[in-house]
């Protein structure tokens, strides 16, 4: 949570669950950080791959040593429960081995011999200096998911964490430095949108690896439109559908829908935003979800028993979400679970569900919080059409249905992650993760991050020149 500060050149981070100030620091100097990175990157790129990998493995060890501190810091800075912050730290550690494997599979050197033509070789080169722009919701794991593959490939990184999670970003970067990765090869740049913009546009930056909202991603895309040579990987939001169809397992379906919509207080790019339900399942499913939803513990990160979900990131976000709920309500929505502010002055929200079946115009926006819209449909084609009624395309899930129905769903729904009888936010670190439409620009992250961290170079090679002209010559 960012508190208003008397000094524009300062970032202040406050704990969403208490309002207490957690961290304060001056914004960084973009030009200086990029200059240092430019000086550092070629030495880093010239190191052997095994050295870079070894240093990344040492980073994983440093994170292991700090795991409780890092988890506690993430929990305090984002408001998410401690159990969930611990799971985020596990992902930071796991990222290293997965990225090493991904680099070997997707960017390894290959040679294709052909006796007379020499050798055709394929190798990959790093871009140079890349900017990593991070979001607040998984403030360690998501930037790290760009940083590790970028380092392995031989890039220098300037990392600007979200202005709402600078403390987490700082500790992450300290772990890189303690592991022995040179200070100028991974740098922390503190700042907000202004520093993000200046960094993305900087001539000394060869690639921009962004995770955040579609609004910001589109703005960056526009500003870089005249510069097609700069690598731009956009991981953006979603308006993700879950379809519940043709299943007797109502309580399992209800749990999957609740987990999809409300884990991390709905602040996941992969969260379910729209629940599309077969008419005949509507009543039992919604009753079960109401029952479960009203039992969810909403609380502070370190409460015992541990809460299911914490507050949203700040009061501005909480106000925006309650306003969105009221908007849906006053435009034809029928409340199932009302959205309530649970603490005056702090951004704790109750999980909310609203039936929007009868709304004439449903806004196709990402409502980034614990707010699930429910739509009732009568046939499967209509369910698929509803699922596709969005400009986004990040995740989608079918709960229930036959294998044939899942095949139809998979073939016709437009999204980068399509799950069956799993939550919308159940994604694997060993698979690519990205979306279509407003959710991304066809540069999926996670396992495929290796692809945007290096570019392929094809070479035809022979140890000695050997050439002759077979046709087209006049006799002497
Ligand atoms: P955001 O877009 O507000 O900010 C993301 C980052 O961009 C921050 O570091 C911010 O300072 C920076 N920024 C803001 N304006 C900028 C500009 N004009 N130029 C350059 N940088 C700028 O996102 P957020 O609110 O921090 O994160 C939540 C959003 O992220 C949600 O929309 C969510 O769906 C999305 N997200 C996507 C994924 C994914 O993998 N697809 C994962 C997590 C979150």
CSV table of C-alpha atoms in Angstrom, one decimal, residues 130-429:
chain,number,residue,atom,x,y,z
A,130,UNK,CA,16.5,-5.7,-19.9
A,131,UNK,CA,14.0,-3.8,-17.7
A,132,UNK,CA,11.7,-5.9,-15.5
A,133,UNK,CA,8.6,-4.1,-14.3
A,134,UNK,CA,6.8,-5.9,-11.5
A,135,UNK,CA,3.3,-6.0,-10.1
A,136,UNK,CA,2.3,-5.9,-6.5
A,137,UNK,CA,0.2,-9.1,-6.2
A,138,UNK,CA,3.1,-11.7,-6.3
A,139,UNK,CA,5.9,-9.2,-5.8
A,140,UNK,CA,8.7,-11.7,-5.5
A,141,UNK,CA,7.6,-14.6,-7.7
A,142,UNK,CA,6.5,-12.7,-10.8
A,143,UNK,CA,9.5,-10.4,-11.3
A,144,UNK,CA,11.8,-13.3,-10.4
A,145,UNK,CA,10.1,-15.3,-13.2
A,146,UNK,CA,11.6,-12.8,-15.6
A,147,UNK,CA,14.8,-12.0,-13.8
A,148,UNK,CA,16.2,-15.6,-13.5
A,149,UNK,CA,15.7,-16.6,-17.2
A,150,UNK,CA,17.1,-13.2,-18.2
A,151,UNK,CA,20.2,-13.7,-16.1
A,152,UNK,CA,20.7,-17.3,-17.3
A,153,UNK,CA,20.6,-16.1,-20.8
A,154,UNK,CA,23.2,-13.5,-20.1
A,155,UNK,CA,21.3,-10.2,-19.8
A,156,UNK,CA,21.8,-7.5,-17.2
A,157,UNK,CA,18.6,-6.6,-15.4
A,158,UNK,CA,17.2,-3.3,-14.1
A,159,UNK,CA,14.3,-4.3,-11.9
A,160,UNK,CA,11.6,-1.8,-10.9
A,161,UNK,CA,9.3,-3.4,-8.4
A,162,UNK,CA,5.8,-2.1,-8.0
A,163,UNK,CA,5.6,1.1,-6.0
A,164,UNK,CA,3.3,-0.9,-3.7
A,165,UNK,CA,5.9,-3.6,-2.9
A,166,UNK,CA,9.4,-2.0,-2.9
A,167,UNK,CA,10.5,-3.7,0.3
A,168,UNK,CA,10.0,-7.1,-1.2
A,169,UNK,CA,11.8,-6.1,-4.3
A,170,UNK,CA,14.7,-4.8,-2.2
A,171,UNK,CA,15.2,-8.0,-0.3
A,172,UNK,CA,15.0,-10.1,-3.5
A,173,UNK,CA,17.8,-8.0,-5.0
A,174,UNK,CA,19.9,-8.3,-1.9
A,175,UNK,CA,19.6,-12.1,-2.2
A,176,UNK,CA,21.0,-11.9,-5.8
A,177,UNK,CA,23.9,-9.8,-4.6
A,178,UNK,CA,24.7,-12.0,-1.6
A,179,UNK,CA,24.8,-14.9,-4.0
A,180,UNK,CA,27.7,-13.2,-5.8
A,181,UNK,CA,25.8,-11.8,-8.8
A,182,UNK,CA,27.5,-8.4,-9.5
A,183,UNK,CA,25.6,-5.4,-8.2
A,184,UNK,CA,25.4,-3.9,-11.7
A,185,UNK,CA,24.1,-7.0,-13.3
A,186,UNK,CA,20.9,-7.0,-11.2
A,187,UNK,CA,19.9,-3.6,-10.0
A,188,UNK,CA,16.9,-2.4,-8.0
A,189,UNK,CA,15.3,0.8,-9.3
A,190,UNK,CA,12.8,2.2,-6.9
A,191,UNK,CA,10.0,4.2,-8.5
A,192,UNK,CA,6.4,4.4,-9.7
A,193,UNK,CA,4.9,4.8,-13.1
A,194,UNK,CA,7.2,7.7,-14.1
A,195,UNK,CA,10.3,5.7,-13.5
A,196,UNK,CA,8.7,2.7,-15.2
A,197,UNK,CA,7.9,4.8,-18.3
A,198,UNK,CA,11.4,6.3,-18.4
A,199,UNK,CA,13.0,2.9,-18.0
A,200,UNK,CA,10.9,1.2,-20.7
A,201,UNK,CA,11.6,4.0,-23.2
A,202,UNK,CA,15.3,4.3,-22.4
A,203,UNK,CA,17.5,3.9,-25.4
A,204,UNK,CA,19.9,1.8,-23.4
A,205,UNK,CA,17.3,-0.8,-22.6
A,206,UNK,CA,17.0,-3.6,-25.1
A,207,UNK,CA,14.0,-5.4,-23.7
A,208,UNK,CA,11.0,-4.7,-21.4
A,209,UNK,CA,9.6,-7.6,-19.4
A,210,UNK,CA,6.4,-6.4,-17.9
A,211,UNK,CA,3.8,-8.0,-15.6
A,212,UNK,CA,0.9,-5.8,-14.7
A,213,UNK,CA,-2.5,-4.5,-15.9
A,214,UNK,CA,-3.7,-4.3,-19.5
A,215,UNK,CA,-4.0,-0.6,-19.1
A,216,UNK,CA,-0.3,-0.1,-18.4
A,217,UNK,CA,0.8,-2.8,-20.8
A,218,UNK,CA,-1.1,-1.1,-23.7
A,219,UNK,CA,0.4,2.2,-22.7
A,220,UNK,CA,3.9,0.7,-22.9
A,221,UNK,CA,3.1,-1.0,-26.2
A,222,UNK,CA,2.0,2.3,-27.7
A,223,UNK,CA,5.1,4.1,-26.6
A,224,UNK,CA,7.4,1.5,-28.0
A,225,UNK,CA,5.4,1.1,-31.2
A,226,UNK,CA,8.1,3.0,-33.2
A,227,UNK,CA,10.8,0.7,-31.8
A,228,UNK,CA,10.2,-2.8,-33.0
A,229,UNK,CA,13.7,-3.8,-32.2
A,230,UNK,CA,13.1,-3.7,-28.5
A,231,UNK,CA,11.9,-7.0,-27.0
A,232,UNK,CA,8.6,-6.4,-25.3
A,233,UNK,CA,7.0,-9.2,-23.2
A,234,UNK,CA,3.6,-8.2,-21.8
A,235,UNK,CA,1.9,-10.4,-19.1
A,236,UNK,CA,-1.4,-8.7,-18.4
A,237,UNK,CA,-4.7,-9.3,-16.7
A,238,UNK,CA,-7.8,-11.3,-17.5
A,239,UNK,CA,-11.6,-11.5,-17.3
A,240,UNK,CA,-11.4,-15.2,-16.8
A,241,UNK,CA,-14.4,-17.5,-17.1
A,242,UNK,CA,-15.2,-20.8,-15.3
A,243,UNK,CA,-18.0,-22.9,-16.7
A,244,UNK,CA,-19.7,-25.4,-14.4
A,245,UNK,CA,-21.5,-28.1,-16.5
A,246,UNK,CA,-23.1,-31.4,-16.2
A,247,UNK,CA,-21.7,-32.6,-12.9
A,248,UNK,CA,-23.1,-34.3,-9.8
A,249,UNK,CA,-20.1,-33.2,-7.8
A,250,UNK,CA,-21.6,-29.9,-6.6
A,251,UNK,CA,-19.5,-29.4,-3.4
A,252,UNK,CA,-16.2,-30.0,-5.4
A,253,UNK,CA,-17.4,-27.6,-8.0
A,254,UNK,CA,-18.2,-25.0,-5.3
A,255,UNK,CA,-14.7,-25.4,-3.8
A,256,UNK,CA,-13.0,-25.0,-7.2
A,257,UNK,CA,-15.1,-21.9,-7.9
A,258,UNK,CA,-14.4,-20.3,-4.5
A,259,UNK,CA,-10.7,-21.0,-4.8
A,260,UNK,CA,-10.6,-19.6,-8.3
A,261,UNK,CA,-12.4,-16.4,-7.4
A,262,UNK,CA,-11.2,-15.6,-3.9
A,263,UNK,CA,-7.7,-16.9,-3.3
A,264,UNK,CA,-5.3,-14.0,-2.8
A,265,UNK,CA,-8.5,-11.9,-2.3
A,266,UNK,CA,-9.1,-12.2,-6.0
A,267,UNK,CA,-5.9,-10.4,-6.8
A,268,UNK,CA,-4.4,-12.9,-9.2
A,269,UNK,CA,-4.3,-12.4,-12.9
A,270,UNK,CA,-5.7,-15.9,-13.2
A,271,UNK,CA,-8.6,-15.5,-10.8
A,272,UNK,CA,-12.1,-16.5,-12.0
A,273,UNK,CA,-14.1,-13.3,-12.6
A,274,UNK,CA,-17.1,-14.9,-14.3
A,275,UNK,CA,-18.9,-18.1,-13.3
A,276,UNK,CA,-21.0,-19.5,-16.1
A,277,UNK,CA,-23.4,-22.1,-14.7
A,278,UNK,CA,-25.7,-24.6,-16.3
A,279,UNK,CA,-29.3,-23.7,-15.4
A,280,UNK,CA,-30.1,-27.0,-13.8
A,281,UNK,CA,-27.0,-26.8,-11.5
A,282,UNK,CA,-27.5,-23.1,-10.6
A,283,UNK,CA,-29.4,-23.4,-7.3
A,284,UNK,CA,-27.5,-26.2,-5.6
A,285,UNK,CA,-24.2,-24.7,-6.7
A,286,UNK,CA,-24.9,-21.2,-5.7
A,287,UNK,CA,-26.3,-22.3,-2.4
A,288,UNK,CA,-23.2,-24.3,-1.7
A,289,UNK,CA,-21.0,-21.4,-2.7
A,290,UNK,CA,-22.9,-19.0,-0.5
A,291,UNK,CA,-22.5,-21.3,2.4
A,292,UNK,CA,-18.8,-21.7,1.8
A,293,UNK,CA,-18.2,-18.0,0.8
A,294,UNK,CA,-19.8,-16.8,4.1
A,295,UNK,CA,-17.5,-19.1,6.1
A,296,UNK,CA,-14.2,-17.8,4.5
A,297,UNK,CA,-12.0,-16.2,7.1
A,298,UNK,CA,-10.9,-12.8,6.0
A,299,UNK,CA,-8.1,-11.5,8.2
A,300,UNK,CA,-4.6,-10.2,8.7
A,301,UNK,CA,-1.6,-12.1,7.5
A,302,UNK,CA,-0.4,-13.5,10.9
A,303,UNK,CA,-3.8,-14.2,12.5
A,304,UNK,CA,-4.4,-17.6,14.0
A,305,UNK,CA,-6.3,-19.5,12.8
A,306,UNK,CA,-4.8,-18.4,9.4
A,307,UNK,CA,-7.3,-16.6,7.2
A,308,UNK,CA,-8.3,-17.8,3.8
A,309,UNK,CA,-7.7,-14.3,2.4
A,310,UNK,CA,-6.3,-10.9,3.5
A,311,UNK,CA,-7.2,-7.4,2.6
A,312,UNK,CA,-6.8,-6.0,-0.9
A,313,UNK,CA,-3.8,-3.9,-1.5
A,314,UNK,CA,-5.0,-0.5,-0.4
A,315,UNK,CA,-8.1,1.6,0.3
A,316,UNK,CA,-8.2,3.0,-3.3
A,317,UNK,CA,-8.5,-0.6,-4.6
A,318,UNK,CA,-11.1,-1.4,-2.0
A,319,UNK,CA,-13.1,1.7,-2.9
A,320,UNK,CA,-12.9,0.9,-6.6
A,321,UNK,CA,-14.2,-2.6,-6.0
A,322,UNK,CA,-17.1,-1.6,-3.8
A,323,UNK,CA,-18.0,1.0,-6.5
A,324,UNK,CA,-17.9,-1.7,-9.1
A,325,UNK,CA,-20.2,-3.9,-7.1
A,326,UNK,CA,-22.6,-1.0,-6.7
A,327,UNK,CA,-22.4,-0.3,-10.4
A,328,UNK,CA,-23.3,-3.9,-11.3
A,329,UNK,CA,-26.1,-3.8,-8.7
A,330,UNK,CA,-27.6,-0.7,-10.1
A,331,UNK,CA,-27.4,-1.9,-13.7
A,332,UNK,CA,-29.4,-5.1,-13.4
A,333,UNK,CA,-27.1,-7.3,-11.2
A,334,UNK,CA,-28.8,-9.4,-8.4
A,335,UNK,CA,-26.7,-9.8,-5.3
A,336,UNK,CA,-25.8,-13.3,-4.0
A,337,UNK,CA,-23.1,-12.2,-1.5
A,338,UNK,CA,-22.8,-8.5,-0.8
A,339,UNK,CA,-19.4,-6.9,-0.9
A,340,UNK,CA,-18.8,-5.3,2.5
A,341,UNK,CA,-15.9,-3.2,3.9
A,342,UNK,CA,-15.0,-5.1,7.1
A,343,UNK,CA,-12.8,-2.5,8.9
A,344,UNK,CA,-13.2,1.2,8.7
A,345,UNK,CA,-10.1,2.7,7.1
A,346,UNK,CA,-8.5,-0.6,6.1
A,347,UNK,CA,-9.0,-2.4,2.8
A,348,UNK,CA,-10.6,-5.7,4.1
A,349,UNK,CA,-13.4,-6.8,1.8
A,350,UNK,CA,-15.8,-9.7,2.2
A,351,UNK,CA,-16.0,-12.0,-0.8
A,352,UNK,CA,-18.8,-11.0,-3.1
A,353,UNK,CA,-20.9,-12.7,-5.7
A,354,UNK,CA,-23.4,-11.1,-8.0
A,355,UNK,CA,-25.7,-12.6,-10.7
A,356,UNK,CA,-25.4,-10.5,-13.8
A,357,UNK,CA,-27.4,-12.8,-16.2
A,358,UNK,CA,-30.0,-10.0,-16.8
A,359,UNK,CA,-27.5,-7.2,-17.3
A,360,UNK,CA,-27.9,-5.8,-20.8
A,361,UNK,CA,-24.3,-4.6,-21.0
A,362,UNK,CA,-21.7,-6.3,-18.9
A,363,UNK,CA,-18.5,-4.3,-18.6
A,364,UNK,CA,-15.6,-6.3,-20.0
A,365,UNK,CA,-13.0,-5.1,-17.5
A,366,UNK,CA,-10.8,-6.9,-15.0
A,367,UNK,CA,-12.2,-6.3,-11.5
A,368,UNK,CA,-9.1,-7.1,-9.5
A,369,UNK,CA,-10.5,-8.3,-6.2
A,370,UNK,CA,-12.9,-10.7,-4.5
A,371,UNK,CA,-15.8,-10.1,-6.8
A,372,UNK,CA,-17.3,-12.9,-8.8
A,373,UNK,CA,-20.0,-12.3,-11.5
A,374,UNK,CA,-22.4,-15.2,-12.1
A,375,UNK,CA,-24.2,-16.0,-15.4
A,376,UNK,CA,-26.8,-18.6,-15.9
A,377,UNK,CA,-27.0,-20.4,-19.3
A,378,UNK,CA,-29.0,-23.2,-20.7
A,379,UNK,CA,-26.9,-24.8,-23.4
A,380,UNK,CA,-23.2,-25.6,-23.8
A,381,UNK,CA,-22.8,-23.5,-27.0
A,382,UNK,CA,-24.2,-20.6,-25.1
A,383,UNK,CA,-21.7,-21.3,-22.2
A,384,UNK,CA,-18.8,-21.2,-24.6
A,385,UNK,CA,-20.1,-18.0,-26.3
A,386,UNK,CA,-20.4,-16.4,-22.8
A,387,UNK,CA,-16.8,-17.6,-21.9
A,388,UNK,CA,-15.5,-15.9,-25.1
A,389,UNK,CA,-17.5,-12.7,-24.5
A,390,UNK,CA,-14.3,-10.8,-23.5
A,391,UNK,CA,-11.4,-9.0,-25.1
A,392,UNK,CA,-9.0,-10.8,-22.6
A,393,UNK,CA,-7.9,-14.4,-22.9
A,394,UNK,CA,-5.7,-15.4,-20.0
A,395,UNK,CA,-7.3,-18.4,-18.2
A,396,UNK,CA,-10.5,-20.5,-18.5
A,397,UNK,CA,-11.7,-23.6,-16.8
A,398,UNK,CA,-14.5,-26.2,-17.3
A,399,UNK,CA,-15.7,-28.0,-14.2
A,400,UNK,CA,-17.7,-31.1,-15.0
A,401,UNK,CA,-18.6,-32.1,-18.5
A,402,UNK,CA,-17.7,-35.2,-20.5
A,403,UNK,CA,-14.4,-35.6,-22.3
A,404,UNK,CA,-16.2,-34.6,-25.5
A,405,UNK,CA,-17.5,-31.5,-23.9
A,406,UNK,CA,-14.0,-30.7,-22.6
A,407,UNK,CA,-12.6,-31.2,-26.1
A,408,UNK,CA,-15.2,-28.8,-27.5
A,409,UNK,CA,-14.5,-26.3,-24.7
A,410,UNK,CA,-10.7,-26.5,-25.2
A,411,UNK,CA,-11.1,-26.1,-29.0
A,412,UNK,CA,-13.4,-23.1,-28.9
A,413,UNK,CA,-12.4,-21.1,-25.9
A,414,UNK,CA,-9.8,-18.4,-26.5
A,415,UNK,CA,-7.3,-18.4,-23.6
A,416,UNK,CA,-3.6,-19.2,-23.0
A,417,UNK,CA,-4.4,-21.5,-20.0
A,418,UNK,CA,-7.4,-23.9,-20.3
A,419,UNK,CA,-8.1,-26.2,-17.3
A,420,UNK,CA,-10.5,-29.1,-16.7
A,421,UNK,CA,-11.8,-29.7,-13.2
A,422,UNK,CA,-9.0,-27.5,-11.8
A,423,UNK,CA,-9.2,-23.9,-10.7
A,424,UNK,CA,-8.5,-21.1,-13.2
A,425,UNK,CA,-5.5,-20.1,-11.1
A,426,UNK,CA,-4.0,-23.6,-11.1
A,427,UNK,CA,-1.0,-23.1,-13.4
A,428,UNK,CA,2.2,-25.1,-13.6
A,429,UNK,CA,5.7,-23.6,-13.4
